[in-house]
Amino acid sequence: MDHYALKLLIVDDKPAEREGIRDIFNWDSIGIHIVGEAENGREGIEKAKQLLPDIIITDIVMPQFDGFKMIEEIRSFLPDIKVIFMSCFDNFNFVKSAIDLDAMGYVLKPVISGELLATVSKVTGIHIRELERRKEEEDLLRRLRESLPILREQFYKDILIGKFESSDEVWDKNKFLDARLMPGQFIVMMTELDGSGGKLGESSEISKQLLHMKIAECIEKICMESGLGSSFCITSVDKARFALILNHSEDSAKDFTTEALADKLKSGIHSQFGLVLTIGVSSSTTDILHIGRRYQEACDALKFKSYLGANQTINYADIYSDSSPNELNTFNAVAVQNELKYLLKTGERSDISKFVDELFHHDRDEMNRQYIQFVCISVISYIQIHLIELNESLSSIFDNEFIVFEKISQMHTIPELQQWLKSLIESVSLHLNSKHHKKNKKVIDTILAFMEEHYFEELSVSSIASKVYLSPCYTNYIFRKETGETLMEHLAGTRIEEAKKLLKGSLLKVYEISEKVGYKNNSYFSTVFKERCGMTPLEYRDRGVI
């Protein structure tokens, strides 16, 4: 109880009354410590300022300040003080005033120990609950402070993927997380490490994580030493890539160049870790909601590493300096990715041909080489992303995934590139669908074997799906796609075939056969049997149908 001990101040103008309250019972035994006494309202206010009590037990009628005025004054600096009023008068107005002051109790004199104890116990219980609530809030705040680095990291990622719909929402969260962003210009730099076969490929996961942290710290240190101060944010995209949001005021932006920073980053990472760094740089924006677009620009620039080589600083503006606005605006990255996923799944040759033709729909005389390269590299990159999601890679389909990129520079005409891209998408789709069919066949075989062994049990789509660890809806879908029947249709067929054997080869009654093949309701069994065989079970037995 000591942990929750309450401090009590007794206020009464009569010494005998104060002594009576002090000695009415053992206060320490119920977790309350008497810290002081006062003989009038004015002294009560002074003592409350000095002693900061949790509870005040006070008389109402006193010289100088009455109990009500005293508590009203004390509440100005101790708003959570708990008050118990005492009075010789059973006066309605007194009680009402006590209620208005949110008193915990109103006790009549002479004070009865049991009545006072009950009121004090209520106060103690409330205080303990308040302390526990405050402790919980403090723990939550502590955990929040400890989580701030992680929350900031996620905040930066959310900005990069364009999660926010209003700038006010971004700035409010920026302030709450005490993040680094401020109004000004924004540029996104995407850094990609090469050399994963070396240090990044170490077998120990701990070593990989430590190296990842060291690289992030090195990038941050270089940015700080380059005079950026706090005007940048760094976040990890994956084990080999980091995104930097560079943030400048209008004045500081004049003295800053991304080229100088990129050179320092490449040099620093190589000298400290022996790794090669390639950097994609976006154009700038002053709209914080457009950072997501700048991130996409930096990623698009980085795709040209396969064509231009590693250890490069690739500026989005340089790549597309010769491209017309119409060309860039008509390339919808999200739509292309979604369409590719669909085509890789269906493998429809006509759809693939139409998709590629639309990518090259411009007047061929107006299309420049950068735009053509951008389209081809983007499509290949999106295919790579989809393959990674499926635990696949281009190298599992082609001998060497880099050959795919080299092919782009080997094509001399647009029709050649179009035909090659169509063949590439068809090859990937064929590979994926072939593996998918094999995987489905294994699932179907497992289901068929299970139903063959357990057809007589009470089965459902959910219970069957659980055996192959798939959702009921998807299990039913692939089963019907591969067999032409739903799960329940096949189960019914299996049961009826077993019933026909028993009707011919045993003397069991129809209701007994019904139960043996999994039907608890004989009438329902007969209905299913007739639907499938064109006759009732008895007619089947009597006619001797084979």
XYZ file of N, CA, C and O in Angstrom, residues 201-317:
468
model
N 26.360 -10.736 -49.040
C 25.917 -12.125 -49.136
C 26.396 -12.993 -47.989
O 26.370 -14.214 -48.084
N 26.886 -12.395 -46.906
C 27.335 -13.181 -45.758
C 26.203 -14.040 -45.230
O 25.040 -13.655 -45.250
N 26.580 -15.210 -44.754
C 25.568 -16.195 -44.369
C 24.807 -15.806 -43.108
O 23.620 -16.080 -42.990
N 25.473 -15.169 -42.171
C 24.819 -14.833 -40.911
C 23.843 -13.683 -41.092
O 24.193 -12.613 -41.597
N 22.597 -13.903 -40.663
C 21.583 -12.851 -40.769
C 21.941 -11.657 -39.894
O 21.685 -10.505 -40.255
N 22.548 -11.935 -38.734
C 22.973 -10.849 -37.837
C 24.022 -9.981 -38.533
O 23.978 -8.752 -38.472
N 24.956 -10.640 -39.218
C 25.998 -9.894 -39.933
C 25.403 -9.018 -41.020
O 25.812 -7.873 -41.222
N 24.406 -9.552 -41.719
C 23.741 -8.775 -42.773
C 23.057 -7.547 -42.194
O 23.157 -6.444 -42.738
N 22.353 -7.750 -41.081
C 21.629 -6.634 -40.459
C 22.593 -5.570 -39.942
O 22.339 -4.366 -40.077
N 23.686 -6.022 -39.330
C 24.684 -5.077 -38.819
C 25.314 -4.282 -39.956
O 25.508 -3.060 -39.848
N 25.621 -4.968 -41.057
C 26.199 -4.291 -42.217
C 25.206 -3.276 -42.783
O 25.575 -2.153 -43.135
N 23.958 -3.675 -42.841
C 22.894 -2.785 -43.344
C 22.821 -1.515 -42.498
O 22.729 -0.400 -43.032
N 22.889 -1.673 -41.177
C 22.841 -0.519 -40.272
C 24.078 0.362 -40.446
O 23.977 1.599 -40.448
N 25.239 -0.277 -40.610
C 26.473 0.488 -40.774
C 26.443 1.307 -42.063
O 26.903 2.458 -42.097
N 25.909 0.724 -43.130
C 25.817 1.441 -44.408
C 24.877 2.635 -44.273
O 25.163 3.735 -44.753
N 23.742 2.417 -43.593
C 22.786 3.513 -43.371
C 23.437 4.635 -42.568
O 23.263 5.828 -42.886
N 24.193 4.265 -41.530
C 24.880 5.269 -40.711
C 25.930 6.014 -41.524
O 26.118 7.223 -41.369
N 26.613 5.281 -42.411
C 27.638 5.901 -43.257
C 27.002 6.915 -44.214
O 27.506 8.038 -44.377
N 25.868 6.538 -44.827
C 25.161 7.453 -45.734
C 24.717 8.701 -44.977
O 24.868 9.837 -45.456
N 24.197 8.485 -43.773
C 23.730 9.614 -42.959
C 24.897 10.535 -42.589
O 24.777 11.763 -42.656
N 26.021 9.942 -42.230
C 27.205 10.730 -41.852
C 27.707 11.565 -43.034
O 28.039 12.751 -42.881
N 27.743 10.951 -44.216
C 28.208 11.674 -45.411
C 27.276 12.843 -45.721
O 27.719 13.945 -46.064
N 25.981 12.614 -45.574
C 25.003 13.684 -45.814
C 25.202 14.834 -44.832
O 25.158 16.012 -45.207
N 25.445 14.485 -43.556
C 25.665 15.514 -42.536
C 26.931 16.307 -42.842
O 26.947 17.539 -42.750
N 28.005 15.597 -43.217
C 29.281 16.256 -43.500
C 29.233 17.079 -44.773
O 30.089 17.939 -45.001
N 28.238 16.802 -45.620
C 28.099 17.555 -46.873
C 27.351 18.856 -46.679
O 27.052 19.555 -47.653
N 27.037 19.162 -45.430
C 26.379 20.427 -45.125
C 24.869 20.381 -45.197
O 24.210 21.429 -45.162
N 24.286 19.154 -45.266
C 22.830 19.058 -45.331
C 22.183 19.307 -43.971
O 20.997 19.620 -43.890
N 22.962 19.119 -42.900
C 22.393 19.283 -41.556
C 21.264 18.300 -41.338
O 21.429 17.098 -41.521
N 20.109 18.810 -40.955
C 18.958 17.935 -40.727
C 18.002 17.948 -41.911
O 16.884 17.442 -41.818
N 18.452 18.540 -43.058
C 17.545 18.687 -44.193
C 17.555 17.472 -45.121
O 17.654 17.600 -46.333
N 17.487 16.295 -44.522
C 17.375 15.071 -45.314
C 16.784 13.969 -44.438
O 16.839 14.014 -43.212
N 16.169 12.983 -45.094
C 15.628 11.803 -44.408
C 16.113 10.576 -45.157
O 16.162 10.579 -46.385
N 16.448 9.531 -44.436
C 16.903 8.299 -45.054
C 16.031 7.152 -44.583
O 15.678 7.066 -43.406
N 15.646 6.295 -45.508
C 14.855 5.123 -45.138
C 15.288 3.937 -45.987
O 15.671 4.096 -47.154
N 15.241 2.778 -45.396
C 15.632 1.553 -46.090
C 14.457 1.038 -46.925
O 13.346 0.900 -46.425
N 14.721 0.751 -48.203
C 13.693 0.181 -49.075
C 13.772 -1.337 -49.065
O 12.780 -2.038 -48.959
N 14.982 -1.863 -49.184
C 15.237 -3.293 -49.019
C 16.707 -3.445 -48.639
O 17.374 -2.455 -48.341
N 17.207 -4.685 -48.640
C 18.565 -4.898 -48.117
C 19.658 -4.231 -48.959
O 20.763 -4.021 -48.477
N 19.343 -3.884 -50.208
C 20.366 -3.288 -51.069
C 20.053 -1.856 -51.478
O 20.839 -1.238 -52.191
N 18.905 -1.324 -51.048
C 18.521 0.011 -51.520
C 18.061 0.903 -50.369
O 17.365 0.462 -49.463
N 18.485 2.171 -50.462
C 18.064 3.203 -49.517
C 17.488 4.370 -50.310
O 17.945 4.677 -51.409
N 16.466 5.000 -49.739
C 15.884 6.197 -50.358
C 16.234 7.403 -49.492
O 16.113 7.356 -48.267
N 16.659 8.469 -50.141
C 16.977 9.718 -49.457
C 15.998 10.800 -49.920
O 15.827 11.009 -51.125
N 15.341 11.439 -48.958
C 14.512 12.608 -49.290
C 15.331 13.834 -48.913
O 15.586 14.087 -47.730
N 15.785 14.561 -49.915
C 16.571 15.761 -49.677
C 15.625 16.949 -49.611
O 14.776 17.133 -50.489
N 15.763 17.748 -48.573
C 14.785 18.793 -48.263
C 15.512 20.107 -48.004
O 16.280 20.220 -47.053
N 15.302 21.112 -48.863
C 16.015 22.379 -48.729
C 15.055 23.554 -48.720
O 13.997 23.508 -49.334
N 15.472 24.602 -48.059
C 14.769 25.876 -48.204
C 15.200 26.486 -49.535
O 16.168 26.037 -50.157
N 14.503 27.495 -49.968
C 14.828 28.117 -51.260
C 16.266 28.638 -51.284
O 16.973 28.532 -52.277
N 16.727 29.202 -50.153
C 18.078 29.792 -50.105
C 19.161 28.727 -50.111
O 20.133 28.818 -50.859
N 18.991 27.686 -49.250
C 20.037 26.662 -49.142
C 20.131 25.823 -50.399
O 21.188 25.263 -50.701
N 19.031 25.716 -51.154
C 19.037 24.896 -52.363
C 19.997 25.452 -53.428
O 20.499 24.708 -54.268
N 20.248 26.767 -53.389
C 21.124 27.391 -54.384
C 22.556 26.884 -54.263
O 23.289 26.825 -55.245
N 22.982 26.551 -53.049
C 24.374 26.141 -52.818
C 24.539 24.622 -52.817
O 25.614 24.126 -52.483
N 23.490 23.905 -53.198
C 23.544 22.447 -53.105
C 23.447 21.805 -54.490
O 22.679 22.249 -55.339
N 24.257 20.764 -54.727
C 24.149 20.002 -55.971
C 24.068 18.518 -55.628
O 24.836 18.016 -54.804
N 23.159 17.843 -56.277
C 23.019 16.389 -56.024
C 24.233 15.637 -56.570
O 24.598 14.587 -56.043
N 24.843 16.181 -57.616
C 26.013 15.510 -58.201
C 27.148 15.402 -57.189
O 27.787 14.346 -57.057
N 27.398 16.501 -56.457
C 28.485 16.492 -55.465
C 28.186 15.492 -54.350
O 29.069 14.733 -53.921
N 26.937 15.479 -53.880
C 26.566 14.542 -52.824
C 26.666 13.109 -53.316
O 27.185 12.225 -52.612
N 26.190 12.852 -54.542
C 26.227 11.502 -55.103
C 27.674 11.004 -55.206
O 27.963 9.835 -54.892
N 28.584 11.868 -55.638
C 30.000 11.483 -55.752
C 30.570 11.118 -54.385
O 31.322 10.135 -54.245
N 30.235 11.900 -53.367
C 30.730 11.618 -52.017
C 30.160 10.293 -51.488
O 30.863 9.529 -50.821
N 28.888 10.042 -51.779
C 28.269 8.792 -51.329
C 28.922 7.589 -51.990
O 29.246 6.600 -51.321
N 29.129 7.656 -53.295
C 29.745 6.526 -54.022
C 31.164 6.272 -53.520
O 31.574 5.132 -53.292
N 31.911 7.365 -53.349
C 33.297 7.242 -52.882
C 33.351 6.704 -51.449
O 34.144 5.807 -51.140
N 32.491 7.232 -50.576
C 32.503 6.820 -49.167
C 32.102 5.378 -48.974
O 32.733 4.640 -48.193
N 31.064 4.932 -49.659
C 30.608 3.539 -49.531
C 31.649 2.571 -50.074
O 31.898 1.506 -49.498
N 32.276 2.956 -51.180
C 33.278 2.056 -51.763
C 34.522 1.958 -50.881
O 35.070 0.869 -50.670
N 34.970 3.102 -50.344
C 36.195 3.074 -49.531
C 35.982 2.355 -48.199
O 36.881 1.693 -47.689
N 34.778 2.466 -47.635
C 34.542 1.864 -46.323
C 34.081 0.411 -46.401
O 34.446 -0.399 -45.555
N 33.314 0.073 -47.438
C 32.748 -1.281 -47.502
C 33.140 -2.068 -48.749
O 32.824 -3.255 -48.859
N 33.814 -1.406 -49.684
C 34.188 -2.091 -50.911
C 33.002 -2.388 -51.807
O 33.058 -3.298 -52.636
N 31.952 -1.621 -51.671
C 30.733 -1.850 -52.446
C 30.523 -0.719 -53.455
O 30.892 0.424 -53.209
N 29.912 -1.075 -54.571
C 29.627 -0.103 -55.619
C 28.212 0.439 -55.425
O 27.287 -0.321 -55.148
N 28.077 1.745 -55.571
C 26.786 2.385 -55.357
C 26.331 3.053 -56.652
O 27.074 3.793 -57.270
N 25.095 2.737 -57.053
C 24.475 3.409 -58.203
C 23.320 4.244 -57.674
O 22.575 3.798 -56.800
N 23.177 5.453 -58.207
C 22.196 6.392 -57.643
C 21.271 6.926 -58.727
O 21.731 7.372 -59.789
N 19.965 6.859 -58.443
C 18.965 7.476 -59.313
C 18.459 8.751 -58.657
O 18.152 8.753 -57.463
N 18.397 9.837 -59.413
C 18.031 11.147 -58.859
C 16.786 11.677 -59.567
O 16.722 11.695 -60.800
N 15.812 12.125 -58.777
C 14.565 12.658 -59.333
C 14.703 14.138 -59.668
O 15.712 14.772 -59.359
N 13.661 14.685 -60.264
C 13.564 16.133 -60.399
C 13.082 16.685 -59.056
O 12.825 15.918 -58.127
N 12.967 17.989 -58.918
C 12.589 18.572 -57.627
C 11.116 18.976 -57.623
O 10.485 19.120 -58.676
N 10.566 19.159 -56.423
C 9.196 19.626 -56.252
C 9.104 20.402 -54.942
O 9.903 20.189 -54.030
N 8.125 21.295 -54.861
C 7.881 22.005 -53.600
C 6.611 21.487 -52.919
O 6.278 21.941 -51.832
N 5.930 20.559 -53.575
C 4.690 19.985 -53.027
C 5.010 18.676 -52.325
O 5.450 17.714 -52.963
N 4.792 18.621 -51.027
C 5.148 17.421 -50.261
C 4.352 16.202 -50.709
O 4.802 15.065 -50.577
N 3.164 16.411 -51.275
C 2.363 15.291 -51.774
C 2.923 14.707 -53.066
O 2.535 13.609 -53.467
N 3.839 15.434 -53.720
C 4.427 14.962 -54.972
C 5.733 14.199 -54.748
O 6.370 13.789 -55.731
N 6.124 14.004 -53.489
C 7.350 13.248 -53.208
C 7.222 11.830 -53.746
O 8.194 11.238 -54.232
N 6.014 11.266 -53.675
C 5.788 9.924 -54.213
C 6.111 9.836 -55.689
O 6.705 8.859 -56.160
N 5.750 10.881 -56.454
C 6.076 10.916 -57.884
C 7.589 11.014 -58.092
O 8.153 10.394 -58.996
N 8.228 11.809 -57.241
C 9.685 11.954 -57.359
C 10.395 10.639 -57.010
O 11.427 10.303 -57.594
N 9.834 9.910 -56.083
C 10.383 8.584 -55.744
C 10.297 7.664 -56.957
O 11.253 6.942 -57.275
N 9.163 7.692 -57.655
C 9.000 6.868 -58.850
C 9.991 7.288 -59.928
O 10.556 6.449 -60.647
N 10.232 8.606 -60.027
C 11.219 9.095 -60.991
C 12.611 8.542 -60.677
O 13.331 8.097 -61.575
N 12.983 8.579 -59.388
C 14.305 8.076 -58.984
C 14.424 6.580 -59.274
O 15.471 6.103 -59.720
N 13.338 5.851 -59.022
C 13.330 4.404 -59.306
C 13.431 4.154 -60.806
O 14.163 3.253 -61.257
N 12.702 4.952 -61.593
C 12.762 4.808 -63.047
C 14.163 5.101 -63.564
O 14.658 4.416 -64.471
N 14.799 6.113 -62.999
C 16.175 6.438 -63.406
C 17.118 5.289 -63.086
O 17.989 4.925 -63.885
N 16.920 4.680 -61.920
C 17.794 3.591 -61.471
C 17.665 2.353 -62.358
O 18.597 1.546 -62.442
N 16.524 2.201 -63.025
C 16.337 1.038 -63.904
C 17.358 1.029 -65.040
O 17.675 -0.027 -65.589
N 17.851 2.202 -65.389
C 18.787 2.292 -66.500
C 20.197 1.838 -66.119
O 21.103 1.880 -66.943
N 20.370 1.395 -64.876
C 21.675 0.854 -64.463
C 22.050 -0.336 -65.337
O 23.221 -0.507 -65.711
N 21.058 -1.173 -65.665
C 21.331 -2.364 -66.477
C 21.805 -1.984 -67.867
O 22.487 -2.757 -68.543
N 21.427 -0.782 -68.293
C 21.804 -0.340 -69.639
C 23.054 0.539 -69.623
O 23.920 0.423 -70.486
N 23.173 1.394 -68.600
C 24.287 2.345 -68.539
C 25.461 1.831 -67.703
O 26.557 2.365 -67.783
N 25.198 0.818 -66.868
C 26.243 0.283 -66.007
C 26.132 0.776 -64.574
O 25.448 1.766 -64.293
N 26.820 0.055 -63.656
C 26.785 0.416 -62.241
C 27.737 1.576 -61.960
O 28.421 2.078 -62.854
N 27.754 2.027 -60.691
C 28.613 3.125 -60.233
C 28.326 4.421 -61.001
O 29.224 5.198 -61.304
N 27.034 4.632 -61.307
C 26.619 5.821 -62.053
C 25.677 6.671 -61.199
O 25.021 6.183 -60.292
N 25.626 7.968 -61.505
C 24.579 8.846 -60.989
C 23.651 9.124 -62.161
O 24.057 9.779 -63.138
N 22.434 8.583 -62.091
C 21.514 8.657 -63.233
C 20.399 9.637 -62.889
O 19.584 9.383 -61.998
N 20.379 10.760 -63.569
C 19.372 11.792 -63.334
C 18.154 11.556 -64.226
O 18.287 11.387 -65.445
N 17.010 11.574 -63.615
C 15.763 11.395 -64.357
C 15.636 12.454 -65.448
O 15.246 12.161 -66.583
N 16.003 13.671 -65.123
C 15.874 14.775 -66.079
C 16.775 14.568 -67.291
O 16.414 14.930 -68.416
